[in-house]
CSV table of C-alpha atoms and ligand atoms in Angstrom, one decimal:
chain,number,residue,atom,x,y,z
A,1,UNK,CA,60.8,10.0,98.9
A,2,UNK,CA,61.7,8.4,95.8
A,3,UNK,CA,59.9,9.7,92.4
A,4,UNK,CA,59.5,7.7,89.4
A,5,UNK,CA,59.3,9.2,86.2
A,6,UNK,CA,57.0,7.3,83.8
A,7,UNK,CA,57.6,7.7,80.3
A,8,UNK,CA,55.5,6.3,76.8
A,9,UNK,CA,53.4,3.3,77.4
A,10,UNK,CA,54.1,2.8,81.0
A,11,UNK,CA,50.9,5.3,82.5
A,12,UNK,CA,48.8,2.0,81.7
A,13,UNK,CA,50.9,-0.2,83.9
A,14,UNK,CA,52.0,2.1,86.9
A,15,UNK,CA,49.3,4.1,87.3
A,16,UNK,CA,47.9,4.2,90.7
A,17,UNK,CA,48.2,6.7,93.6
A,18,UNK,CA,46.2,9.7,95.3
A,19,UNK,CA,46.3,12.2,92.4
A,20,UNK,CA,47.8,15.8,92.4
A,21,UNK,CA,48.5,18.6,90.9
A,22,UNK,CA,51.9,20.3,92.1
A,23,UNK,CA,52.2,24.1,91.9
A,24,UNK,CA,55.8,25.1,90.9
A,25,UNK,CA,57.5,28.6,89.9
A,26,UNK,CA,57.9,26.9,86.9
A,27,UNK,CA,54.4,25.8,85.8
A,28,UNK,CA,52.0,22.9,87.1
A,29,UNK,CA,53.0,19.4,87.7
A,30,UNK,CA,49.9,16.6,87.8
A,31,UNK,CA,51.4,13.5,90.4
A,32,UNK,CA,50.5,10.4,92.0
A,33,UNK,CA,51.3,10.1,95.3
A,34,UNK,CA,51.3,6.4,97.2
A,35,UNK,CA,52.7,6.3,100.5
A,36,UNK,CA,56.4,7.5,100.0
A,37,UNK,CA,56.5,7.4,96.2
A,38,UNK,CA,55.2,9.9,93.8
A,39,UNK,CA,54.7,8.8,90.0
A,40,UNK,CA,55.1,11.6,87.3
A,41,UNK,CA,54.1,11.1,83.4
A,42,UNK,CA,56.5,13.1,82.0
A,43,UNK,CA,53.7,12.9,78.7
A,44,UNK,CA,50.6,13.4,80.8
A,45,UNK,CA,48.2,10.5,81.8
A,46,UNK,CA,46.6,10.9,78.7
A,47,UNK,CA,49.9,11.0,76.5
A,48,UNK,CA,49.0,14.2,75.5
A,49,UNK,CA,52.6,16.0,75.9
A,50,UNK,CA,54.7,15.3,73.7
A,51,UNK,CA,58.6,15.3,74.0
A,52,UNK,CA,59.5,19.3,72.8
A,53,UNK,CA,56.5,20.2,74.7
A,54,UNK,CA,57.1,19.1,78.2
A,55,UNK,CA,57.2,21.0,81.1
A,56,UNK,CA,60.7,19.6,82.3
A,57,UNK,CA,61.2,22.5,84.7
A,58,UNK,CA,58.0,22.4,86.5
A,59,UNK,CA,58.2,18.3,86.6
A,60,UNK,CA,61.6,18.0,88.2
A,61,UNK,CA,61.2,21.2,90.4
A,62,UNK,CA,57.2,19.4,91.9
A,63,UNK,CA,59.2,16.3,92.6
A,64,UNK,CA,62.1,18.2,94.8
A,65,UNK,CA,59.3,20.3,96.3
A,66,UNK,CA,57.7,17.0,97.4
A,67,UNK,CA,60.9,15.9,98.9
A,68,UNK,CA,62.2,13.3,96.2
A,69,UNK,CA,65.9,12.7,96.4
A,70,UNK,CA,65.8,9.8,94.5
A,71,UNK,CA,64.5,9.5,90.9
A,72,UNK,CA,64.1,6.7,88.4
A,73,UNK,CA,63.2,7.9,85.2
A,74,UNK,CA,61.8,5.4,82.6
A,75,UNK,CA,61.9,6.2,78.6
A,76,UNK,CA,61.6,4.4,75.5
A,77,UNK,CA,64.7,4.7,73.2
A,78,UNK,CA,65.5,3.4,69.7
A,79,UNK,CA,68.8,1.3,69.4
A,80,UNK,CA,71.6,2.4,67.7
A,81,UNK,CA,73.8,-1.1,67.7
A,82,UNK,CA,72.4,-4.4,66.2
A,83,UNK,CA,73.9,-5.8,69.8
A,84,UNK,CA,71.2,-3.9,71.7
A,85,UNK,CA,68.1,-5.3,71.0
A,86,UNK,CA,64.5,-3.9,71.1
A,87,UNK,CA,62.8,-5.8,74.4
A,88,UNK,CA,66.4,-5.2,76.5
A,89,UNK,CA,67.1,-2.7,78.8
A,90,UNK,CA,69.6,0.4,78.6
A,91,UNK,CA,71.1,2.1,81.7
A,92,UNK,CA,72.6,5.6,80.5
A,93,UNK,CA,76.1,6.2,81.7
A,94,UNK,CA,76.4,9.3,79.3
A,95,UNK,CA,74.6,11.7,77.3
A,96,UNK,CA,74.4,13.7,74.5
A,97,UNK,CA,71.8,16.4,73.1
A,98,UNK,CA,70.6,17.8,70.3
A,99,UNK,CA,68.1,19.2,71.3
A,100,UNK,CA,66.5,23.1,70.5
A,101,UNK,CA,64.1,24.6,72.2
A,102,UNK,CA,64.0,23.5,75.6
A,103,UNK,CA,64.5,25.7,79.2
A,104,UNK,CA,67.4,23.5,79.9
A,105,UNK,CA,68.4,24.7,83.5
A,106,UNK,CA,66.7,26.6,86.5
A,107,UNK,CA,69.7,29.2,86.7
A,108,UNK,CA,69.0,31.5,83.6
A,109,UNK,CA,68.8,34.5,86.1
A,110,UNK,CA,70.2,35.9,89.2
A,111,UNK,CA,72.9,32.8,90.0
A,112,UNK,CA,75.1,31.7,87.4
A,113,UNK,CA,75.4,28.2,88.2
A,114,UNK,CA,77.8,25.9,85.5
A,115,UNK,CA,77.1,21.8,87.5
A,116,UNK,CA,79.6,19.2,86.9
A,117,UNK,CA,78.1,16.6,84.3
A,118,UNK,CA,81.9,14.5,83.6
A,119,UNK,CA,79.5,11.8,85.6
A,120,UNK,CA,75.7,12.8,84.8
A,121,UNK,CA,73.5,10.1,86.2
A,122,UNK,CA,74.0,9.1,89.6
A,123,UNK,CA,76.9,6.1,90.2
A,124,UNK,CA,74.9,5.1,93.5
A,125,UNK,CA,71.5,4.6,91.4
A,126,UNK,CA,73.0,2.9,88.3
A,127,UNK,CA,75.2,0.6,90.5
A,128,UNK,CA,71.8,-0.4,91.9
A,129,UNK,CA,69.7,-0.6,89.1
A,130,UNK,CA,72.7,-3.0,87.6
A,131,UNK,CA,72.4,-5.1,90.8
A,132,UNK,CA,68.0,-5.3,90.1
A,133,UNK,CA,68.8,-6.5,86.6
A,134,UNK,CA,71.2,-8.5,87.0
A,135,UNK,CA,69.4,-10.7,90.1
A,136,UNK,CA,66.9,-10.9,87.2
A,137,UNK,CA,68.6,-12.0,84.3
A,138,UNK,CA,67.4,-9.6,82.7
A,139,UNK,CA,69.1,-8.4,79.3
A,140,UNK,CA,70.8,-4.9,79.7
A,141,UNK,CA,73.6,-2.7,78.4
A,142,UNK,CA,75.4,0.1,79.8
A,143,UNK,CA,75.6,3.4,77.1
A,144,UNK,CA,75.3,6.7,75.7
A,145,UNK,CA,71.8,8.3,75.2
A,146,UNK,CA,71.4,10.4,72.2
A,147,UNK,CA,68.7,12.7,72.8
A,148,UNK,CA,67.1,14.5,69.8
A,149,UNK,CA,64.1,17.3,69.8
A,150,UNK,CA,61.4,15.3,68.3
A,151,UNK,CA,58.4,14.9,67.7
A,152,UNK,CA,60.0,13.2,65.2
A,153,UNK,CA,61.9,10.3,64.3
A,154,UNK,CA,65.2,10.6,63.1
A,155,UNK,CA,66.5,10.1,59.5
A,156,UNK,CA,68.8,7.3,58.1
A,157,UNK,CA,71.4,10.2,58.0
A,158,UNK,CA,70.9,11.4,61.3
A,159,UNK,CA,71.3,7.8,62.6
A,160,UNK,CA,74.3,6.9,60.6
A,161,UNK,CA,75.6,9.8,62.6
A,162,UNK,CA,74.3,9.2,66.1
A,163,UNK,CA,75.4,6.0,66.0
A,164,UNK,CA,79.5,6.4,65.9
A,165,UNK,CA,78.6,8.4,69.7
A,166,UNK,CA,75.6,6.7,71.3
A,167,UNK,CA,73.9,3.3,72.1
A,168,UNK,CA,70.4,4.8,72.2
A,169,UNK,CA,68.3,7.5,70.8
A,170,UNK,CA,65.2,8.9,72.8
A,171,UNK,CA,63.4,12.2,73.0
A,172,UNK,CA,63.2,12.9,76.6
A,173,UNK,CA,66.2,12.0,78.6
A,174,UNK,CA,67.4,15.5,78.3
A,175,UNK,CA,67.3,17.7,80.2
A,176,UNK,CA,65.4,15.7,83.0
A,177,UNK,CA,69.1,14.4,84.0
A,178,UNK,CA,70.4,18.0,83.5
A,179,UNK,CA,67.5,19.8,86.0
A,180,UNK,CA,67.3,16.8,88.9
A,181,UNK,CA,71.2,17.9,89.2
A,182,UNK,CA,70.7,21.2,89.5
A,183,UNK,CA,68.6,20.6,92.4
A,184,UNK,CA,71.0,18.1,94.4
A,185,UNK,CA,68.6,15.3,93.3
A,186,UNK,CA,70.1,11.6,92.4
A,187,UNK,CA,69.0,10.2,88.7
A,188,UNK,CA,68.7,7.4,86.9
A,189,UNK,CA,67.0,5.8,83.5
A,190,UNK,CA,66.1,2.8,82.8
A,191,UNK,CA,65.8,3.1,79.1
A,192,UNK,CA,63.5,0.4,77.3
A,193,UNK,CA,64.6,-0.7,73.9
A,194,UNK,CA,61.7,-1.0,71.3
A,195,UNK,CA,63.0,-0.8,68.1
A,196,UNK,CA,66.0,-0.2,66.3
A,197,UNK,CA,66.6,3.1,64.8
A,198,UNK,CA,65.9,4.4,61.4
A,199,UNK,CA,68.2,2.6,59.0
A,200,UNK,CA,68.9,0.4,61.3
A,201,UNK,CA,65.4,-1.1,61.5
A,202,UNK,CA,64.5,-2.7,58.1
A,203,UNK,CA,61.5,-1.4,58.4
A,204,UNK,CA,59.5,2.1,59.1
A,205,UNK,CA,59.5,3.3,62.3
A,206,UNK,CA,55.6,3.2,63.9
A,207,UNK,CA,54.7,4.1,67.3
A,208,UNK,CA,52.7,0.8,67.4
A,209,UNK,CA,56.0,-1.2,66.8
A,210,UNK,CA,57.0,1.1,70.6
A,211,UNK,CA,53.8,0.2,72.2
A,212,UNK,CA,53.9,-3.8,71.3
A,213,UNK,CA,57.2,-3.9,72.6
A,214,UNK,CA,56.9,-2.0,75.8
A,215,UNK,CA,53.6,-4.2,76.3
A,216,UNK,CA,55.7,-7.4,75.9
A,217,UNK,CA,58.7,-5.8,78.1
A,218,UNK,CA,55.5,-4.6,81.1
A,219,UNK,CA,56.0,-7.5,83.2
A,220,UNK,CA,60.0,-6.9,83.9
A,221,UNK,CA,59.0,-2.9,83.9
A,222,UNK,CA,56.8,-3.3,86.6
A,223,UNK,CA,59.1,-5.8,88.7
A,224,UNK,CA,62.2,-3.5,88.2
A,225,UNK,CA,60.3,-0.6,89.3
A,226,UNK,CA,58.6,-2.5,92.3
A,227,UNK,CA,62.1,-3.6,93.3
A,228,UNK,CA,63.6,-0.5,93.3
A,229,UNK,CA,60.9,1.7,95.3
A,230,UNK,CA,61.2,-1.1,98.0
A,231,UNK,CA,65.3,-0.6,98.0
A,232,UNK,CA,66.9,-0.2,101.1
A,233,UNK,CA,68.7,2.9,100.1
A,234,UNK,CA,70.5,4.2,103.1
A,235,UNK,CA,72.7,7.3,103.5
A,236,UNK,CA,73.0,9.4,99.8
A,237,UNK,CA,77.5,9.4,99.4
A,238,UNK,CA,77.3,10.1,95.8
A,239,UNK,CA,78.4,13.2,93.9
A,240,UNK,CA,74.8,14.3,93.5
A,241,UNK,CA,73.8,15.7,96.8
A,242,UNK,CA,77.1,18.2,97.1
A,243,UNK,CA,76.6,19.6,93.2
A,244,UNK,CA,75.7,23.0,93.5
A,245,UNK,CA,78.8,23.3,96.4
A,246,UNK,CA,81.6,24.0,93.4
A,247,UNK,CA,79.3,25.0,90.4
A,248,UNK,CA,78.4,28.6,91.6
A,249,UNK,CA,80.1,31.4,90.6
B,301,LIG,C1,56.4,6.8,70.7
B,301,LIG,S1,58.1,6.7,70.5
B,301,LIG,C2,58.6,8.3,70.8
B,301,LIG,C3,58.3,8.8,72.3
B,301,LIG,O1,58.6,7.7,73.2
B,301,LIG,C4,59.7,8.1,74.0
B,301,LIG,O2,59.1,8.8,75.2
B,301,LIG,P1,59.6,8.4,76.6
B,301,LIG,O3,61.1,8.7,76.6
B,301,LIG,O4,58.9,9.4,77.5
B,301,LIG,O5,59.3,7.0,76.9
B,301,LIG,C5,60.4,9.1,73.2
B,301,LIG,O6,61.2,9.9,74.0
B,301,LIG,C6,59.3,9.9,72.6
B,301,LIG,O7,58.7,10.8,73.4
């Protein structure tokens, strides 16, 4: 099974599937299923989640309860580098956080689990999703995703910061990279760029500025995403499915 995580914007343009709602130990999940693929809004169909809010546990834990090995996870991320510009792509190849309140793993009781994260999306997936952009043509860079609590945006300060260690900022990469892990799962982001970041941009930040642009980027969302649920995948030899073997104590 492969899941796809949909992220702001995209619920108008991949929405379709039998709809359910997942039961976890963690909280309730609502899914699409369509034949072997199973489409999550990490924000709820209705946007109505937003990024400090989200049920990350219960999302990641429906998926591996539904079988997903494989997940693509789709957010919208402000640019941090005049080079990376709003309407391309970013594919994560590192992370940080600063983010607060979230339940950031499923071990916080009876296991003491510490997983490897020196590589924390998986190699197999990003080589992949590489290969679908590149067969494309389609603008991409390779970088670090800043991830910050939200709801808000960040400052000029914060920026001028974030900038010297990442390529990207979002709100929701982490710790969706952090939990599919955890459970042995392979993960990968296709970020879409929609703005630069405050400072950067020489304007104020709107979430209709994010919306315009992920509208005009829909067409190579939707083909990038078709392209990889119809991958010939083949045996998992990444690092991913073996995590938990040397992270127990
Ligand atoms: C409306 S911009 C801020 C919003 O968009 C991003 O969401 P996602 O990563 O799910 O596409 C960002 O993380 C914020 O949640």
């Amino acid at each position: 099974m492969i899941g796809i995580i949909g992220g702001t914007g995209i619920a108008s343009i991949l929405g379709k599937g039998e709809e359910r709602i997942i039961e976890t130990k963690y909280g309730k999940a609502k899914v699409l299923i369509d034949d072997d693929v199973v489409l999550l809004f990490r924000h709820g169909i209705e946007h109505n989640v937003p990024p400090h809010r989200i049920n990350y546990r219960a999302n990641i834990y429906a998926l591996k309860q539904l079988g997903v090995e494989r997940i693509l996870a789709i957010n919208s991320v402000g640019s941090l580098k005049e080079e990376i510009k709003p309407g391309t792509f970013v594919i994560p190849n590192d992370f940080i956080e600063f983010t607060k309140f979230r339940e950031s793993t499923f071990y916080d009781e009876g296991k003491v689990v510490h997983i490897d994260m020196t590589e924390p999306y998986c190699p197999e997936l990003r080589e992949i999703l590489k290969k679908i952009l590149e067969n494309k043509n389609y603008d991409y860079h390779e970088g670090v995703y800043v991830c910050t609590e939200g709801p808000r945006f960040e400052t000029k300060r914060e920026i001028k910061i974030f900038k010297n260690w990442g390529d990207v900022v979002g709100m929701t990469g982490y710790p969706e990279v952090v939990l599919a892990r955890e459970l042995e799962m392979c993960y990968v982001s296709l970020c879409n760029v929609t703005n630069y970041a405050a400072g950067i941009s020489k304007n104020v930040l709107t979430v209709d500025e994010v919306l315009e642009t992920i509208k005009i980027m829909e067409d190579k969302i939707l083909k990038i995403v078709d392209e990889f649920i119809n991958y010939d995948f083949g045996e998992r030899n990444c690092i991913c499915k073996d995590a938990l073997k040397h992270a127990v104590i």
